[in-house]
Coordinates of C-alpha atoms and ligand atoms in Angstrom, one line a residue:
X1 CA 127.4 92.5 88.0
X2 CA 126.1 92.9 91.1
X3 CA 126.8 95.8 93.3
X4 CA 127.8 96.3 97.5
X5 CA 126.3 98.3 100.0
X6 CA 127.3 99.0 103.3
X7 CA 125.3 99.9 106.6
X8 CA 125.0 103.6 106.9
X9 CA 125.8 104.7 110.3
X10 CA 126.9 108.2 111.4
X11 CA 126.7 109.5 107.8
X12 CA 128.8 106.9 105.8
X13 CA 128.7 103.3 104.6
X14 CA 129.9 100.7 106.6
X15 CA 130.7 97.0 106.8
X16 CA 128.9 94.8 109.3
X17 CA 131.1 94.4 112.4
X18 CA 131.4 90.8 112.0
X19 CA 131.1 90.8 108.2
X20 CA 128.0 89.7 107.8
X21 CA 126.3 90.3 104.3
X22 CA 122.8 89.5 103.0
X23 CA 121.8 88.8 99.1
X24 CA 119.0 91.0 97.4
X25 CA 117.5 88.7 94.7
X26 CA 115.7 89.9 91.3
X27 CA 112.3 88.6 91.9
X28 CA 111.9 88.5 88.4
X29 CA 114.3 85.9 87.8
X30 CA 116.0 84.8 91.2
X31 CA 119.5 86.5 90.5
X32 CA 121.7 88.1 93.1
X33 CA 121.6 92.2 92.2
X34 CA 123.2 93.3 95.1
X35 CA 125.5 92.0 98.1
X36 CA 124.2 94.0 101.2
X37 CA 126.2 94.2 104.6
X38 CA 123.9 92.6 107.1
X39 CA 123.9 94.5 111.2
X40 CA 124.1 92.3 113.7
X41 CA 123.3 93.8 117.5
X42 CA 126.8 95.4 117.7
X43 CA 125.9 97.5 114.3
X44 CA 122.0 98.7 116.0
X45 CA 124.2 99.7 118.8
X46 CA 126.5 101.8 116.9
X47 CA 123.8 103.1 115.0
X48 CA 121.9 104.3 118.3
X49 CA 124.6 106.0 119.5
X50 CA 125.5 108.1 116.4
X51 CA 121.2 108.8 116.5
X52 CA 121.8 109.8 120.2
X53 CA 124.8 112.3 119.3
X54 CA 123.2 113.8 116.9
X55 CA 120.0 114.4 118.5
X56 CA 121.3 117.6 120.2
X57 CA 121.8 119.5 117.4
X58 CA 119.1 118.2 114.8
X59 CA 116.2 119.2 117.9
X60 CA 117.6 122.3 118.7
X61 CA 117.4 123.3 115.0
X62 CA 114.5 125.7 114.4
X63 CA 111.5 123.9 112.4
X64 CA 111.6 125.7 109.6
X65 CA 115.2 124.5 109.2
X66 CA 114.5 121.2 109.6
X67 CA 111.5 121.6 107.4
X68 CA 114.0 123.2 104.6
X69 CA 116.2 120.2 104.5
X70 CA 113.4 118.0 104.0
X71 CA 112.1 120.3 101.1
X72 CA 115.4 119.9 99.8
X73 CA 115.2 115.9 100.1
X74 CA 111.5 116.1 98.2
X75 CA 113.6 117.4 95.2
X76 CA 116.5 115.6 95.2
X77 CA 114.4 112.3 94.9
X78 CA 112.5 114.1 91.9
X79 CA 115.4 115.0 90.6
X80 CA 116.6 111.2 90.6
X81 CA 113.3 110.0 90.3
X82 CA 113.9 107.8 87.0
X83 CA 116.7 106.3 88.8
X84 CA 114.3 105.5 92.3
X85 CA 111.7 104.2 90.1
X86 CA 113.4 101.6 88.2
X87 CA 116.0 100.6 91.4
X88 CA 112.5 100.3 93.4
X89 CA 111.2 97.9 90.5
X90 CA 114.3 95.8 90.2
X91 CA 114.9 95.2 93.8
X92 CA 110.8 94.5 95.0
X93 CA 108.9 93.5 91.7
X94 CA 106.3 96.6 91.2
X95 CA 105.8 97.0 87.9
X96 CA 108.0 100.2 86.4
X97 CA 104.7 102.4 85.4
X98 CA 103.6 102.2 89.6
X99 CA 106.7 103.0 90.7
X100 CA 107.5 106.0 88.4
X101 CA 103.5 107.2 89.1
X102 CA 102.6 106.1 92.4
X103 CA 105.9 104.9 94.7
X104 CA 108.3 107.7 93.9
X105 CA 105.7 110.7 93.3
X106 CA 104.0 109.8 96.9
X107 CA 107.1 109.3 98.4
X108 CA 108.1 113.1 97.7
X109 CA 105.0 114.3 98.1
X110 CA 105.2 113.1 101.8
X111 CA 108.8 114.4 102.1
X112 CA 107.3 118.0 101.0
X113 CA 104.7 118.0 103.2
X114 CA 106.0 116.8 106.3
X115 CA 108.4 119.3 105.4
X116 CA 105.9 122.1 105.0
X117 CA 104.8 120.9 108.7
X118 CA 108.0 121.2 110.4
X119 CA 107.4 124.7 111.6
X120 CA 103.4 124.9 111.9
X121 CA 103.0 121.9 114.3
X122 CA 102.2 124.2 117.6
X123 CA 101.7 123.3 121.0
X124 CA 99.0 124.5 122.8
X125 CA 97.2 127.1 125.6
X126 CA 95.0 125.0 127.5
X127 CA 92.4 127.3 129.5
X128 CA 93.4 126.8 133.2
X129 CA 92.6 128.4 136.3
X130 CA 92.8 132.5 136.9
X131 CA 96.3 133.7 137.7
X132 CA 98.0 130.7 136.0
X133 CA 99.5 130.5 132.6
X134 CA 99.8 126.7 131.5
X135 CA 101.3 126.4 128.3
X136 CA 102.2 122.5 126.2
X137 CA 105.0 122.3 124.2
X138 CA 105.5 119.1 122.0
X139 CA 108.8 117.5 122.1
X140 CA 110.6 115.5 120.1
X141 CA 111.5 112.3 121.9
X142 CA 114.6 111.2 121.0
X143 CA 116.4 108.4 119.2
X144 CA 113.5 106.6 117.1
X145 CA 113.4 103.4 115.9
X146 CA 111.8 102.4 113.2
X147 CA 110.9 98.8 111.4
X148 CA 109.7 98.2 108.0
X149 CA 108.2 95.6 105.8
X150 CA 109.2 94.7 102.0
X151 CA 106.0 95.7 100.2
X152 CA 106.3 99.2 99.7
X153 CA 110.0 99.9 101.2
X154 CA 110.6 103.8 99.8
X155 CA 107.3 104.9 100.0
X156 CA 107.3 104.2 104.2
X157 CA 110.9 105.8 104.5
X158 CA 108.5 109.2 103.5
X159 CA 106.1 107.9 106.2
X160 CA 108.4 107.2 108.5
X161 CA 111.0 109.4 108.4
X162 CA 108.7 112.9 107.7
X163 CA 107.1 113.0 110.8
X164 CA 109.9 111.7 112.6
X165 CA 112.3 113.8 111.2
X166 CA 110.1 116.7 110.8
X167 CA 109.7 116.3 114.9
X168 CA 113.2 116.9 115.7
X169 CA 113.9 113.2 116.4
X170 CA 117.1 111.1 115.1
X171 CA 116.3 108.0 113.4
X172 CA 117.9 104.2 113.4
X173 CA 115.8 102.2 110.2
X174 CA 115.9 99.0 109.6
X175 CA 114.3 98.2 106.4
X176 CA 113.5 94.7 105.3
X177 CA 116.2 91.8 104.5
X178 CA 114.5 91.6 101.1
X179 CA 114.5 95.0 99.5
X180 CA 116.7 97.7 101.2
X181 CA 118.2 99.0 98.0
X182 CA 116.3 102.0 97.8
X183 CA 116.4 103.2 101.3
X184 CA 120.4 102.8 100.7
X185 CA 120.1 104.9 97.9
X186 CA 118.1 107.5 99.8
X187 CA 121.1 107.8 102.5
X188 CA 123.3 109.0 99.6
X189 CA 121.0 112.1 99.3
X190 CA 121.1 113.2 103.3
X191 CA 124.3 115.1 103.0
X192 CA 123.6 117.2 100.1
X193 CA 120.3 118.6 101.7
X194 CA 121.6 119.0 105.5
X195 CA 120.7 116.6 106.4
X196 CA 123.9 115.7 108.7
X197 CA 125.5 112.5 110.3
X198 CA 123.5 110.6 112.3
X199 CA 120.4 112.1 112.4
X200 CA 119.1 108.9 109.9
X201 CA 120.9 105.8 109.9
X202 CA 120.1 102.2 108.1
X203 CA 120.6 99.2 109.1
X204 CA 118.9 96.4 106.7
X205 CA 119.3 93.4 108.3
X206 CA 117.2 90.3 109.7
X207 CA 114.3 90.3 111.9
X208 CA 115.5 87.9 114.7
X209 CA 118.8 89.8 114.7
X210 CA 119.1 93.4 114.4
X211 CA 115.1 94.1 114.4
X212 CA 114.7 92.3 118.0
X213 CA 117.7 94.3 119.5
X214 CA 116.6 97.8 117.7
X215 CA 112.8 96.8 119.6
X216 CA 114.7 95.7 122.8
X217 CA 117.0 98.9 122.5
X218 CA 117.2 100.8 125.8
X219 CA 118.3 104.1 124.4
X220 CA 115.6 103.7 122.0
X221 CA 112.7 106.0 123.1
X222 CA 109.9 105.4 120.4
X223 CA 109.7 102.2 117.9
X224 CA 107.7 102.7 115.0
X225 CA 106.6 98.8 113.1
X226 CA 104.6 98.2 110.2
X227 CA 104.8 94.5 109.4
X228 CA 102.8 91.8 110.4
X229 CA 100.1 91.2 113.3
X230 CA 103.0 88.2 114.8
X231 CA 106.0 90.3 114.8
X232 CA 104.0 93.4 116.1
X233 CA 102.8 90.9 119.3
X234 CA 106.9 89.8 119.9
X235 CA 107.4 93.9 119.4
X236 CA 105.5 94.8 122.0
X237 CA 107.0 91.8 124.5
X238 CA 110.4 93.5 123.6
X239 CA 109.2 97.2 124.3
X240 CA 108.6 96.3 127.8
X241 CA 112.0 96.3 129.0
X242 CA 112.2 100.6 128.5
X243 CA 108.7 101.0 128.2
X244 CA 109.5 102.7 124.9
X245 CA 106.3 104.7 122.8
X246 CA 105.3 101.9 120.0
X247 CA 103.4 102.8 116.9
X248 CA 102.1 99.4 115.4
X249 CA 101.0 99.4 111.8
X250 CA 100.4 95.6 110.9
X251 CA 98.2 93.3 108.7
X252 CA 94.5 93.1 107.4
X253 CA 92.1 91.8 105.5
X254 CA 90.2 94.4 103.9
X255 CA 86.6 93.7 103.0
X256 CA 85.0 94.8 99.6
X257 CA 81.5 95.5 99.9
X258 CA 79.5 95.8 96.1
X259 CA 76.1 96.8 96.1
X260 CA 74.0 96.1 93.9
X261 CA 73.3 100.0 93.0
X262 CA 76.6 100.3 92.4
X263 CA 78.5 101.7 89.2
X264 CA 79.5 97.9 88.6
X265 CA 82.1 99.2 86.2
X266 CA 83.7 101.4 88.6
X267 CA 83.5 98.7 91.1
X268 CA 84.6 95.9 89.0
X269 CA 87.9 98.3 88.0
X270 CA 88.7 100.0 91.5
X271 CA 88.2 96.3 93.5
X272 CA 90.7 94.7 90.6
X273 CA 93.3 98.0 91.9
X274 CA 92.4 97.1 95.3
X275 CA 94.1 94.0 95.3
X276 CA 96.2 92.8 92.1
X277 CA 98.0 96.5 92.9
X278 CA 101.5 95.1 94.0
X279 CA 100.6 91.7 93.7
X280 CA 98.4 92.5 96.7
X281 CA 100.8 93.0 98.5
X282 CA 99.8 95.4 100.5
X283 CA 98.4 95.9 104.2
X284 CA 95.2 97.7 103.1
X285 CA 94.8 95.1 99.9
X286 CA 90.8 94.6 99.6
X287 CA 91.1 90.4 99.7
X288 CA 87.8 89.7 100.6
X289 CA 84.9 90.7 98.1
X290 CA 81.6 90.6 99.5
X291 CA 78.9 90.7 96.4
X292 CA 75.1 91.5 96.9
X293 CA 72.8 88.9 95.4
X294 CA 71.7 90.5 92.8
X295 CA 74.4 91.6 91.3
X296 CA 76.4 88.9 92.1
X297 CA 76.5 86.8 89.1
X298 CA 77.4 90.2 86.5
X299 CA 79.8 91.5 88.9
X300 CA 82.2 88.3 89.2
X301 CA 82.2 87.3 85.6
X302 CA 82.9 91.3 84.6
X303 CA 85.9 90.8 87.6
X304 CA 87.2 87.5 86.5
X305 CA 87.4 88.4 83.0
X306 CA 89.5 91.5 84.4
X307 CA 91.7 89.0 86.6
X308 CA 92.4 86.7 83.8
X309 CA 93.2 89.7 81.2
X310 CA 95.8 91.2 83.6
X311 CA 99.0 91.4 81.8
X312 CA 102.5 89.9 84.2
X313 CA 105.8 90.4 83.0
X314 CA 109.2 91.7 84.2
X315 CA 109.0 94.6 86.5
X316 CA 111.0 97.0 84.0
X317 CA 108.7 96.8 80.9
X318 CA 106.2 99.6 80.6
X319 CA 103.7 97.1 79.5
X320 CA 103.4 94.9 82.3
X321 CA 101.1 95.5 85.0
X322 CA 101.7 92.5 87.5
X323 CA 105.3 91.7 88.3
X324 CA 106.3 88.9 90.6
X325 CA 105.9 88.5 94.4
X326 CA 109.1 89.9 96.0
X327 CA 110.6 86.3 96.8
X328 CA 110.0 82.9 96.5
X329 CA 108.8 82.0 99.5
X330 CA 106.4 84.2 99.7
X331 CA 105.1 82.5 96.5
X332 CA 104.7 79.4 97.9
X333 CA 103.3 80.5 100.9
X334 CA 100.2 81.6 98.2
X335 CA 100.3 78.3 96.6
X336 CA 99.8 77.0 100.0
X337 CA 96.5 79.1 100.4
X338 CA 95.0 78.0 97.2
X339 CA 95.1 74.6 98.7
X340 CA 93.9 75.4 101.7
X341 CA 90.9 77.3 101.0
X342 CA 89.8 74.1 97.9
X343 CA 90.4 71.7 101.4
X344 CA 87.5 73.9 103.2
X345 CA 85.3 73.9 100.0
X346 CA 86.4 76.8 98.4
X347 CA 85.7 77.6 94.3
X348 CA 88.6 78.5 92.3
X349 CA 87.3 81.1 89.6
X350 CA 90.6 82.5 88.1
X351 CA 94.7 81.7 88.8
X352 CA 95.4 79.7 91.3
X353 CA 98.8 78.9 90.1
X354 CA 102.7 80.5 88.9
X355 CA 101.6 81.4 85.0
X356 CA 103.9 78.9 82.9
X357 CA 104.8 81.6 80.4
X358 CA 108.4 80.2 79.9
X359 CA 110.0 83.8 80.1
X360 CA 108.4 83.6 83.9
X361 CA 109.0 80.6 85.3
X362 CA 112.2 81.7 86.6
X363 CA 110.6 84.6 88.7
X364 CA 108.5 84.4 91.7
X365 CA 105.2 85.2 89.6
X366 CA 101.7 84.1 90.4
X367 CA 98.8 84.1 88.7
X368 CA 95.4 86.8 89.9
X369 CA 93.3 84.9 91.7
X370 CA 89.8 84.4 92.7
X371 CA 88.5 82.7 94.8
X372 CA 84.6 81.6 95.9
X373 CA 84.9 81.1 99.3
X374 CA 82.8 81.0 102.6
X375 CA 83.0 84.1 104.8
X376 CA 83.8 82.2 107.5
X377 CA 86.5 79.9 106.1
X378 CA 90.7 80.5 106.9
X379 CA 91.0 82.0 103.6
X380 CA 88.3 84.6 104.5
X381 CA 89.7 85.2 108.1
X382 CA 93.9 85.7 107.6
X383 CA 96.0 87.8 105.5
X384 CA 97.3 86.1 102.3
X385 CA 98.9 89.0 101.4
X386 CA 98.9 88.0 97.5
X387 CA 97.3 88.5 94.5
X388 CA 94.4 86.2 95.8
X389 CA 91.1 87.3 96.2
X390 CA 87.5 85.6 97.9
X391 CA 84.4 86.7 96.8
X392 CA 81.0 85.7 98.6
X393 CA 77.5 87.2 98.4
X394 CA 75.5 88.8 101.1
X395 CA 71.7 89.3 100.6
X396 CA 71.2 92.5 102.8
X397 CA 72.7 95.8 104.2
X398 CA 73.0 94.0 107.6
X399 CA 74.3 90.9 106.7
X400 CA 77.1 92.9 104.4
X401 CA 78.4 94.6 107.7
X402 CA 78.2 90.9 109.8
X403 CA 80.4 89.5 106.8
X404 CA 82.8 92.5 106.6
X405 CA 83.1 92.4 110.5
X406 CA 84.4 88.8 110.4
X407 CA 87.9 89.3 110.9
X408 CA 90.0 90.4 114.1
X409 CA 91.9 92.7 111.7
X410 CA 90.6 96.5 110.8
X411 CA 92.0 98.0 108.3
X412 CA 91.2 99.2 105.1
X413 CA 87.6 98.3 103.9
X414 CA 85.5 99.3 101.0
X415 CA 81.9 100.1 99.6
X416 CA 80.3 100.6 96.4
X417 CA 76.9 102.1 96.1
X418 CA 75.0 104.9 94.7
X419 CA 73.0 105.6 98.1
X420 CA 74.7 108.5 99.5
X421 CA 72.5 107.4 103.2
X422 CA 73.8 103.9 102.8
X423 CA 77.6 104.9 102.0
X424 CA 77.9 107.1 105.5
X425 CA 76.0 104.4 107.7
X426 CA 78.0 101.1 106.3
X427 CA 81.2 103.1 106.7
X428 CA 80.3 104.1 110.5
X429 CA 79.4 100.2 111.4
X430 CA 82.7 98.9 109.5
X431 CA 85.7 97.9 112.0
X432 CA 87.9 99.4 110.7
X433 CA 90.9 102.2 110.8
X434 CA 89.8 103.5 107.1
X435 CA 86.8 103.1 104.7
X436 CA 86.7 103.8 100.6
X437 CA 83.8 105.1 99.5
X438 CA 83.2 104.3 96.0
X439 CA 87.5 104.3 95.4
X440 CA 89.6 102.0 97.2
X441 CA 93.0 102.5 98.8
X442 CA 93.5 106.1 98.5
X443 CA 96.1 107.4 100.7
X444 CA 97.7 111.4 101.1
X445 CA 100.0 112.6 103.1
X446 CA 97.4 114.6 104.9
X447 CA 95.2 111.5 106.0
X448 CA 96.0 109.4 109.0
X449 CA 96.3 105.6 108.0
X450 CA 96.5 102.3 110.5
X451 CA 94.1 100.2 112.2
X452 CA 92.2 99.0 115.1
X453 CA 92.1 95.7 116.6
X454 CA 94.7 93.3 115.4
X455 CA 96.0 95.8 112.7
X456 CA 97.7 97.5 115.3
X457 CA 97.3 101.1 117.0
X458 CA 98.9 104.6 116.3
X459 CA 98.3 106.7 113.0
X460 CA 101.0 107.5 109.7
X461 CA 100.5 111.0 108.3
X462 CA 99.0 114.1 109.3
X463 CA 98.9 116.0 112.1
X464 CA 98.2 112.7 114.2
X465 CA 102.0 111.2 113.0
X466 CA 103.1 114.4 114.5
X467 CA 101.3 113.7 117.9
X468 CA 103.3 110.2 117.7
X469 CA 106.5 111.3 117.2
X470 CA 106.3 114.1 120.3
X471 CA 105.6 114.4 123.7
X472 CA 103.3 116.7 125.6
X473 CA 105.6 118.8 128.0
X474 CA 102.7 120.9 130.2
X475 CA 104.6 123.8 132.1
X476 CA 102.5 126.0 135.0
X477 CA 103.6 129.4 135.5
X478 CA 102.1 131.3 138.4
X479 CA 101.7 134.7 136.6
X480 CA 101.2 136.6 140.2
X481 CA 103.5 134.6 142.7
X482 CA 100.5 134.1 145.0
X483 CA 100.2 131.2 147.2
X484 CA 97.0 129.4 147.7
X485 CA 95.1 129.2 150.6
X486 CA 95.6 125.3 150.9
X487 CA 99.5 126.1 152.1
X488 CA 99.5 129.5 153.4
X489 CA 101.2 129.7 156.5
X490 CA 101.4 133.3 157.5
Ligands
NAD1 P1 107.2 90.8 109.0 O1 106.5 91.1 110.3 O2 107.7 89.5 108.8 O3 108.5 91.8 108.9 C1 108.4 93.2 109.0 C2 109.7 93.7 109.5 O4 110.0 93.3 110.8 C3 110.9 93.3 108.6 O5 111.9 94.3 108.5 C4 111.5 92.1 109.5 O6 112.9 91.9 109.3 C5 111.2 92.6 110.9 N1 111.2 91.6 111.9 C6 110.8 90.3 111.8 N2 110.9 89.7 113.0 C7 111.2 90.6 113.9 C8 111.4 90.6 115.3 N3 111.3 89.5 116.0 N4 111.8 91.7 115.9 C9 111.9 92.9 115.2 N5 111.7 93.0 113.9 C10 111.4 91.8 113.2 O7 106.3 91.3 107.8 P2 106.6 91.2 106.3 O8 106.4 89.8 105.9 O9 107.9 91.9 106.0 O10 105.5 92.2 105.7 C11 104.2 91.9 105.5 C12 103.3 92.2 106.6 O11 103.4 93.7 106.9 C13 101.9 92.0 106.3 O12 101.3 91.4 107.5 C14 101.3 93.3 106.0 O13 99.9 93.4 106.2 C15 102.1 94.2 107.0 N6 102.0 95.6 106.5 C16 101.3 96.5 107.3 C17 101.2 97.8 106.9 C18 100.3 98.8 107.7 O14 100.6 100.0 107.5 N7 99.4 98.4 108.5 C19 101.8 98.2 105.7 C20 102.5 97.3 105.0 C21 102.6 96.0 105.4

């Protein structure tokens, strides 16, 4: 049986204007789950202007108000957090044991502590001249939009709607086409912690349709994207218009340095995490392996032997620990990369291909893949966004850094080594928005994450999301009423 949601706008569900519905599939075995009503411009309107009612109120709240009823939003989500995990698994693919330890636990966490920052982000006293009191406040800016890809849909409505949230702004989200079951199921929670009508609406919907006009909005005063480096350029073309604040948060192609003093176990395990983890799907995914010399030969048969061990399966079993891409397209579109990088010469070492494990072949699997490829080389330079890994071999510190600098994106990007020296002078010559030292892929609330170059510009989490999501208001107050000599007149 498959279930229908609504848009939520102003604090209830809601069909599309014209009707319109969308299909969420099973990626696991290509059936319908849910029916999903799909906005169209009319629906992103009537979602802005329940935001821009109820941005009165939810700013004029005091932070630690605001802060409470995120709290409270932290520990509803724990408290249906079995629910979350296995709705988040169904609807995108990640296996059940990530979701229940990583998606939903991270996704509170960021809850609580934007939560626990809603009254302790301060303005500030700048130092000015004698006799004059300047004081900053930061403000919240207003309605915020806010745009978000498939890969890890609940875990960004904690990145994006903390800060925001926490900030004093009203929201309008539109999650992806693909997977917008969990953020639906978030919007149950809002009234139960405070969180009232309109402050955070949903509209799941396409990109060309309700995405463009939310970017295009004119009452829109901030448009938060994290998808890819394409979408983010036609984002900023529609920003224009309003001039609204953007935050862009889009693709990479995160390099994975291995030296050869490295713990190769550690490496071999934390660069398998750094990509197969969500079918590599993810943004910060470390696809491109970049192998000294002399440890080259050890280090790739330890990692393919890994690759080829890793168990895929339905999303829900405790045992699995690959699941399937989130759609089908998106599976081809890998296939299609595995031909292309054989056409420039490329080495397949491991997958390649869907498994034909008969219980899968109905799903959108596909198998870990690795890939010896030249640096230089398509497969090296764009974002599959898969389970597909290249791996080349540098012979030298400096010629590491030249590979790992290859791409316009930067990201995420990793190093192994057992050189403390080294490990602070790679990461300061990396291009790149953040580096893993001996791990790969951590992330916290308290960190700021995004990119440089063609992975965008602005900062998730910490105090720096906080500085996105307000502005500066500078007031002058002439503590003695004396006019300056440059316009006295008496
Ligand atoms: P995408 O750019 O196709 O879509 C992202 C979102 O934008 C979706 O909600 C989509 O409906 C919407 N959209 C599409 N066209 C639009 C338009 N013209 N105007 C407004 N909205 C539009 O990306 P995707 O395929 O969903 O996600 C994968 C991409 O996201 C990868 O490139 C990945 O690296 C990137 N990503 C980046 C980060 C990060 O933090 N840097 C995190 C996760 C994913």
């Amino acid at each position: 049986m498959t279930a229908h949601k609504g848009l939520f706008i102003d604090g209830r569900f809601t069909e599309a204007l014209d009707e319109a519905t969308l299909e969420v599939l099973n990626p696991h075995d290509g059936t319908v789950i849910a029916t999903v009503a799909e906005a169209g411009a009319a629906d992103v309107d009537r979602a802005v202007d329940a935001a821009t009612r109820a941005f009165p109120a939810w700013s004029s709240l005091a932070g630690s108000e605001r802060g409470r009823r995120l709290l409270r939003l932290a520990d509803a989500i724990e408290a249906n957090a079995d629910e979350f995990a296995r709705l988040e698994s169904l609807d995108t693919g990640h296996p059940i044991n990530d979701t229940t330890l990583l998606d939903v636990p991270r996704t509170a966490a960021t809850f609580r502590y934007f939560g626990g920052m809603a009254d302790k982000f301060e303005g500030n006293l700048p130092p000015v001249d004698a006799g004059f009191l300047n004081y900053v406040l930061r403000e919240p800016i207003g309605v915020v939009g806010q745009i978000v890809p498939w890969n890890f849909p609940l875990m960004f409505c904690g990145w994006k709607l903390g800060p925001a949230l926490a900030a004093g702004n009203t929201v309008v989200m539109k999650p992806s086409e693909l997977v917008p079951l969990s953020t639906l199921r978030l919007c149950e929670l809002f009234e139960e912690v405070g969180i009232a009508a309109g402050v955070v609406n949903v509209v799941p919907g396409y990109g060309n349709r309700a995405g463009a006009h939310l970017a295009a909005h004119q009452d829109v005063g901030k448009l938060s994207f994290t998808g890819s480096t394409r979408t983010g350029r036609s984002i900023v073309e529609a920003s224009a218009g309003n001039l609204k604040r953007l935050q862009l948060e889009l693709g990479g192609k995160g390099a994975n340095i291995i030296f050869d003093d490295a713990n190769l176990v550690a490496a071999v395990n934390g660069s398998a995490f750094a990509i197969f983890h969500n079918q590599g799907q993810a943004c910060i995914a470390g696809s491109r392996l970049i192998v000294q010399e002399s440890v080259y030969d050890e280090f790739v048969e330890r990692f393919v032997a890994l690759a080829s061990s890793i168990r895929l399966g339905d999303p829900l079993s405790s045992d699995t620990e690959m699941g399937p891409l989130t759609s089908a397209e998106h599976r081809d579109r890998v296939l299609d990369y595995v031909a292309v990088a054989i056409d420039e010469g490329g080495e397949l070492l491991a997958g390649g291909a869907p498994p034909d494990a008969p219980d899968l072949r109905a799903g959108f699997y596909f198998a870990p893949t690795v890939i010896r490829a030249d640096p230089t080389s398509r497969v090296c330079r764009e974002e599959v966004f898969g389970p597909f890994v290249t791996v080349s071999s540098f012979r030298d510190e400096a010629e590491a850094i030249e590979i790992a600098n290859l791409t316009d994106y930067g990201l995420g990007a990793g190093l192994w080594t057992s050189d403390l020296s080294r490990a602070h002078r790679v990461a300061a010559t990396l291009r790149s928005g953040m580096v893993w030292i001996n791990c790969y892929k951590r992330v916290h609330p308290a960190s700021p994450f995004g990119g440089v170059r063609h992975s965008g510009y602005g900062r998730e989490m910490g105090f720096d999301a906080m500085h996105e999501y307000t502005e500066a208001k500078s007031v002058w107050v002439n503590v003695n009423a004396t006019v300056p000599p440059w316009y006295r007149r008496d």
